[in-house]
């Protein structure tokens, strides 16, 4: 019996999850999780490291429930952080469980979010905090994510990768915080994991009044009504839904399969956009030879789609270090 083949005839559940904890046998955990997810028809990406687990998975409600139940039995994972949303179609091509040095890569080995993270702020209280003129609000996501949407007045570090955050903060610290008493610092990210590390990093750097949004942008968009929201735009997610809006409704962006960046409706109208081949953001980054390869890959994908099968053999450019926030 092929347990890897599943047909989906009901709305799909998407679970974004993470937990900072200590794992001893990461390789054994990887094998167990991969087997369980495949048995349940669950797809997505899970990252496993000595510091914990992080990922986004999708499947039937029963399949996701069984996987989450198992993860919660792992050491110190009973309080696993999970954000649930839905998808009209399976947003992942396959299931991957990867061993990593960090479940979200910052490159600061002495950071321990379990013991030194900032103060959580509930979504319902977030507006008051970031509206305070004595609060500096920092978006800890990458530049292509911020371009899709952010909170009003948030500082954009313009990072290509989360690992750039420590250098950026050390360089900009005096300009941001001044030389006297530091203001409050509020930080946010998609699901909360990057803020666990970034707030712990700031506290290690001597900043005490550090806060972060519990559950991240996804929880805020779910909990705060649109008419009271200070969020502007959509929220990029690392799956085929591309972006989500208020109420976690699927957004309006598409994904450039050459560079994995989100593309707006205006971007799709650009002469530099070609489905499966290039977008305005990456056109100048690729050679004509590369675009020809992408074009052939896209042709094969379209042919497979007409035949009613998924074409998953191609190699895609992925941002694995910052995935599944």
Coordinates of C-alpha atoms in Angstrom, one line a residue:
X1 CA 0.0 0.0 0.0
X2 CA 1.4 3.4 -1.0
X3 CA 0.9 5.6 2.1
X4 CA 2.4 8.6 0.4
X5 CA -0.5 9.0 -2.1
X6 CA -3.5 11.0 -0.8
X7 CA -6.4 12.6 -2.4
X8 CA -7.8 15.7 -0.7
X9 CA -11.6 16.2 -0.9
X10 CA -12.2 18.5 2.1
X11 CA -10.9 21.9 3.2
X12 CA -7.2 21.6 4.2
X13 CA -5.8 22.8 7.5
X14 CA -2.5 24.6 7.6
X15 CA -0.4 24.6 10.9
X16 CA 2.5 27.0 11.4
X17 CA 4.3 25.8 14.5
X18 CA 7.5 26.2 16.5
X19 CA 8.9 25.5 19.9
X20 CA 12.3 26.3 21.4
X21 CA 13.4 23.3 23.5
X22 CA 16.3 20.9 23.7
X23 CA 16.4 17.8 21.5
X24 CA 19.1 15.1 21.9
X25 CA 18.4 12.7 19.1
X26 CA 17.5 15.0 16.2
X27 CA 18.2 12.3 13.5
X28 CA 15.8 9.8 15.2
X29 CA 13.2 12.5 15.6
X30 CA 13.5 13.5 12.0
X31 CA 12.9 9.9 10.8
X32 CA 9.9 9.5 13.1
X33 CA 8.3 12.8 12.0
X34 CA 8.8 12.1 8.4
X35 CA 7.2 8.7 8.6
X36 CA 4.2 10.0 10.6
X37 CA 3.6 12.9 8.2
X38 CA 3.7 10.7 5.2
X39 CA 1.3 8.1 6.8
X40 CA -1.1 11.0 7.5
X41 CA -0.8 12.5 4.0
X42 CA 0.6 15.7 5.6
X43 CA 2.9 17.9 3.5
X44 CA 5.1 20.9 4.2
X45 CA 8.5 21.6 5.9
X46 CA 9.6 20.9 9.4
X47 CA 13.0 22.0 10.6
X48 CA 14.6 20.1 13.6
X49 CA 17.6 21.3 15.5
X50 CA 19.1 20.9 18.9
X51 CA 17.3 24.1 19.9
X52 CA 13.8 22.9 18.9
X53 CA 11.4 22.5 16.0
X54 CA 9.9 24.9 13.5
X55 CA 7.7 24.5 10.4
X56 CA 4.5 24.7 8.4
X57 CA 2.5 21.7 7.4
X58 CA -0.8 21.1 5.7
X59 CA -3.3 18.2 5.5
X60 CA -6.7 17.0 6.5
X61 CA -7.9 18.0 10.0
X62 CA -7.4 14.5 11.2
X63 CA -3.9 14.3 9.8
X64 CA -2.7 17.6 11.2
X65 CA -4.3 16.8 14.6
X66 CA -2.4 13.5 14.8
X67 CA 0.9 15.1 13.9
X68 CA 0.5 17.9 16.4
X69 CA -0.6 15.4 19.1
X70 CA 2.7 13.6 18.6
X71 CA 4.9 16.7 18.6
X72 CA 3.3 17.8 21.8
X73 CA 4.6 14.6 23.4
X74 CA 8.2 15.5 22.7
X75 CA 10.4 17.0 25.4
X76 CA 8.9 20.3 26.7
X77 CA 6.6 20.6 23.6
X78 CA 3.3 20.4 25.4
X79 CA 3.0 24.2 25.0
X80 CA 3.8 24.1 21.3
X81 CA 3.0 27.4 19.5
X82 CA 0.6 26.7 16.7
X83 CA -1.3 29.0 14.3
X84 CA -4.0 27.3 12.3
X85 CA -5.5 28.5 9.0
X86 CA -7.1 27.0 6.0
X87 CA -6.3 26.5 2.3
X88 CA -8.5 25.8 -0.7
X89 CA -5.8 23.5 -2.2
X90 CA -2.7 21.7 -0.9
X91 CA -0.1 24.5 -0.6
X92 CA 2.9 22.2 -0.6
X93 CA 4.3 19.7 -3.1
X94 CA 6.0 17.3 -0.7
X95 CA 6.9 16.6 2.9
X96 CA 10.4 17.5 4.1
X97 CA 11.9 17.2 7.5
X98 CA 15.3 18.8 7.7
X99 CA 18.1 18.8 10.3
X100 CA 19.4 22.3 10.9
X101 CA 21.9 24.0 13.2
X102 CA 19.2 26.5 14.1
X103 CA 15.4 26.4 13.6
X104 CA 15.6 30.0 12.5
X105 CA 19.0 31.2 11.5
X106 CA 20.5 34.2 13.3
X107 CA 24.1 33.0 13.8
X108 CA 24.4 34.1 17.4
X109 CA 25.2 30.9 19.3
X110 CA 24.8 32.3 22.8
X111 CA 21.2 33.4 22.3
X112 CA 18.7 31.3 24.3
X113 CA 15.0 32.4 23.7
X114 CA 13.8 29.9 26.3
X115 CA 15.2 32.0 29.1
X116 CA 15.8 35.5 27.8
X117 CA 13.1 36.5 25.3
X118 CA 11.2 39.7 25.5
X119 CA 7.7 40.4 27.0
X120 CA 4.8 39.0 25.0
X121 CA 2.0 41.4 24.0
X122 CA -1.4 40.0 23.1
X123 CA -2.8 41.0 19.7
X124 CA -5.6 42.9 21.3
X125 CA -3.1 45.0 23.2
X126 CA -0.6 45.5 20.4
X127 CA -2.2 48.7 18.9
X128 CA -1.8 50.6 22.1
X129 CA 1.9 49.6 22.4
X130 CA 2.9 50.5 18.9
X131 CA 0.8 53.8 18.9
X132 CA 2.8 55.0 21.9
X133 CA 5.3 57.7 20.7
X134 CA 7.9 56.3 23.1
X135 CA 7.9 52.9 21.3
X136 CA 10.2 52.0 18.5
X137 CA 8.5 49.4 16.3
X138 CA 10.8 47.0 14.2
X139 CA 9.7 44.6 11.5
X140 CA 12.1 41.7 11.8
X141 CA 11.2 40.1 8.5
X142 CA 13.1 40.1 5.2
X143 CA 12.8 43.0 2.7
X144 CA 10.5 41.0 0.2
X145 CA 8.1 40.2 3.0
X146 CA 7.9 43.8 4.3
X147 CA 7.2 45.0 0.8
X148 CA 3.9 43.1 0.8
X149 CA 2.6 44.6 4.1
X150 CA 3.6 45.9 7.5
X151 CA 2.4 47.8 10.6
X152 CA 2.1 51.6 10.2
X153 CA 5.3 53.3 11.2
X154 CA 7.4 50.2 11.6
X155 CA 11.1 50.4 10.9
X156 CA 12.2 48.2 8.0
X157 CA 15.8 46.9 8.4
X158 CA 15.8 46.0 4.6
X159 CA 17.3 42.7 5.3
X160 CA 18.0 40.0 2.7
X161 CA 18.0 37.4 5.5
X162 CA 17.3 37.2 9.2
X163 CA 20.9 36.5 9.9
X164 CA 21.6 40.1 8.9
X165 CA 19.6 41.4 12.0
X166 CA 22.4 41.5 14.6
X167 CA 24.8 43.5 12.4
X168 CA 22.0 45.8 11.4
X169 CA 21.0 46.5 15.0
X170 CA 24.5 47.1 16.2
X171 CA 25.1 49.5 13.3
X172 CA 21.8 51.4 13.8
X173 CA 21.4 51.2 17.6
X174 CA 22.4 54.7 18.4
X175 CA 20.4 56.2 15.6
X176 CA 17.3 54.2 16.7
X177 CA 17.5 54.4 20.4
X178 CA 19.6 57.5 21.1
X179 CA 22.3 57.7 23.8
X180 CA 20.1 58.3 26.9
X181 CA 17.4 56.1 28.4
X182 CA 16.3 53.6 25.7
X183 CA 12.7 53.7 24.5
X184 CA 10.5 50.7 24.5
X185 CA 11.2 48.4 21.5
X186 CA 8.4 46.4 20.0
X187 CA 9.2 43.7 17.4
X188 CA 7.0 41.5 15.2
X189 CA 7.3 38.7 12.6
X190 CA 5.0 36.4 10.7
X191 CA 4.4 33.7 13.4
X192 CA 6.5 34.7 16.4
X193 CA 9.7 32.6 16.1
X194 CA 12.0 35.3 14.7
X195 CA 10.9 37.6 17.5
X196 CA 11.8 35.1 20.1
X197 CA 15.4 35.3 18.9
X198 CA 15.5 39.0 18.1
X199 CA 14.1 40.0 21.5
X200 CA 16.5 37.7 23.3
X201 CA 19.3 39.2 21.2
X202 CA 18.4 42.8 22.2
X203 CA 18.2 41.8 25.9
X204 CA 21.7 40.3 25.5
X205 CA 22.8 43.7 24.1
X206 CA 21.5 45.4 27.2
X207 CA 18.1 46.6 26.1
X208 CA 15.5 45.8 28.8
X209 CA 12.1 47.2 27.6
X210 CA 11.7 44.7 24.7
X211 CA 8.3 43.4 23.6
X212 CA 7.0 41.1 20.9
X213 CA 3.7 40.3 19.4
X214 CA 2.4 36.9 20.6
X215 CA 1.5 34.7 17.7
X216 CA 3.0 37.1 15.3
X217 CA 1.2 38.8 12.4
X218 CA -0.9 35.7 11.7
X219 CA -2.5 35.8 15.1
X220 CA -3.1 39.5 14.9
X221 CA -4.8 39.2 11.5
X222 CA -7.0 36.5 13.0
X223 CA -7.9 38.2 16.3
X224 CA -8.1 41.9 15.5
X225 CA -11.1 43.1 13.3
X226 CA -10.1 44.8 10.1
X227 CA -11.8 48.1 11.2
X228 CA -9.5 48.3 14.2
X229 CA -6.4 47.0 12.5
X230 CA -3.1 48.9 12.1
X231 CA -1.8 46.4 9.6
X232 CA -1.5 47.6 6.0
X233 CA -1.3 45.3 3.1
X234 CA -1.0 41.5 3.2
X235 CA 1.3 39.0 5.0
X236 CA 3.7 36.8 3.1
X237 CA 3.6 33.2 4.0
X238 CA 6.1 30.5 2.9
X239 CA 3.7 28.3 0.9
X240 CA 1.7 28.3 -2.3
X241 CA -1.0 30.6 -0.8
X242 CA 1.7 33.3 -1.0
X243 CA -0.1 35.9 1.1
X244 CA -2.9 36.2 3.7
X245 CA -5.1 39.1 4.7
X246 CA -7.4 40.0 7.6
X247 CA -9.2 37.0 8.9
X248 CA -6.4 34.9 7.3
X249 CA -8.2 35.0 4.0
X250 CA -6.0 34.1 1.0
X251 CA -4.4 37.2 -0.5
X252 CA -3.9 38.7 -4.0
X253 CA -0.2 38.0 -4.7
X254 CA 1.2 35.3 -6.8
X255 CA 4.7 33.6 -6.4
X256 CA 7.6 34.0 -8.8
X257 CA 8.9 30.5 -9.2
X258 CA 12.3 31.7 -10.3
X259 CA 13.1 33.7 -7.1
X260 CA 10.3 32.7 -4.7
X261 CA 9.3 36.4 -4.1
X262 CA 5.7 37.6 -4.0
X263 CA 4.4 39.4 -7.1
X264 CA 1.5 41.9 -6.9
X265 CA -1.1 42.4 -9.6
X266 CA 0.9 45.4 -10.8
X267 CA 4.0 43.3 -10.9
X268 CA 2.2 40.7 -13.1
X269 CA 1.3 43.4 -15.6
X270 CA 5.0 44.3 -15.9
X271 CA 6.9 43.5 -19.2
X272 CA 9.5 41.8 -16.9
X273 CA 7.1 39.3 -15.6
X274 CA 6.8 35.9 -17.2
X275 CA 4.9 33.2 -15.3
X276 CA 7.4 30.6 -14.0
X277 CA 10.3 32.5 -15.5
X278 CA 10.9 35.9 -14.0
X279 CA 9.4 38.9 -12.2
X280 CA 10.4 42.6 -11.9
X281 CA 12.4 41.8 -8.8
X282 CA 14.6 39.1 -10.2
X283 CA 14.7 39.7 -14.0
X284 CA 18.1 41.4 -13.8
X285 CA 19.4 38.7 -11.4
X286 CA 19.1 35.9 -13.9
X287 CA 20.8 35.2 -17.3
X288 CA 18.9 34.4 -20.4
X289 CA 20.2 30.8 -20.1
X290 CA 18.6 30.5 -16.7
X291 CA 15.4 32.0 -17.9
X292 CA 15.3 29.5 -20.8
X293 CA 15.7 26.6 -18.2
X294 CA 12.9 28.1 -16.1
X295 CA 10.8 28.4 -19.2
X296 CA 11.2 24.7 -20.0
X297 CA 10.4 23.7 -16.4
X298 CA 7.3 25.8 -16.5
X299 CA 6.2 24.2 -19.8
X300 CA 6.6 20.8 -18.2
X301 CA 4.6 21.9 -15.2
X302 CA 1.7 23.1 -17.4
X303 CA 1.8 19.9 -19.4
X304 CA 1.6 17.9 -16.1
X305 CA -1.3 20.0 -14.9
X306 CA -3.3 19.3 -18.1
X307 CA -2.7 15.6 -17.5
X308 CA -4.0 16.0 -13.9
X309 CA -0.8 15.2 -12.2
X310 CA 1.7 17.2 -10.1
X311 CA 5.1 18.0 -11.5
X312 CA 7.3 17.9 -8.5
X313 CA 10.6 16.7 -9.9
X314 CA 12.1 20.1 -10.5
X315 CA 14.6 21.8 -8.2
X316 CA 13.2 25.1 -6.8
X317 CA 15.1 28.0 -5.3
X318 CA 14.0 27.9 -1.6
X319 CA 14.8 30.2 1.4
X320 CA 15.1 27.3 3.8
X321 CA 16.9 29.2 6.6
X322 CA 14.0 31.6 7.0
X323 CA 11.1 29.3 5.9
X324 CA 8.1 28.4 8.0
X325 CA 8.2 31.3 10.4

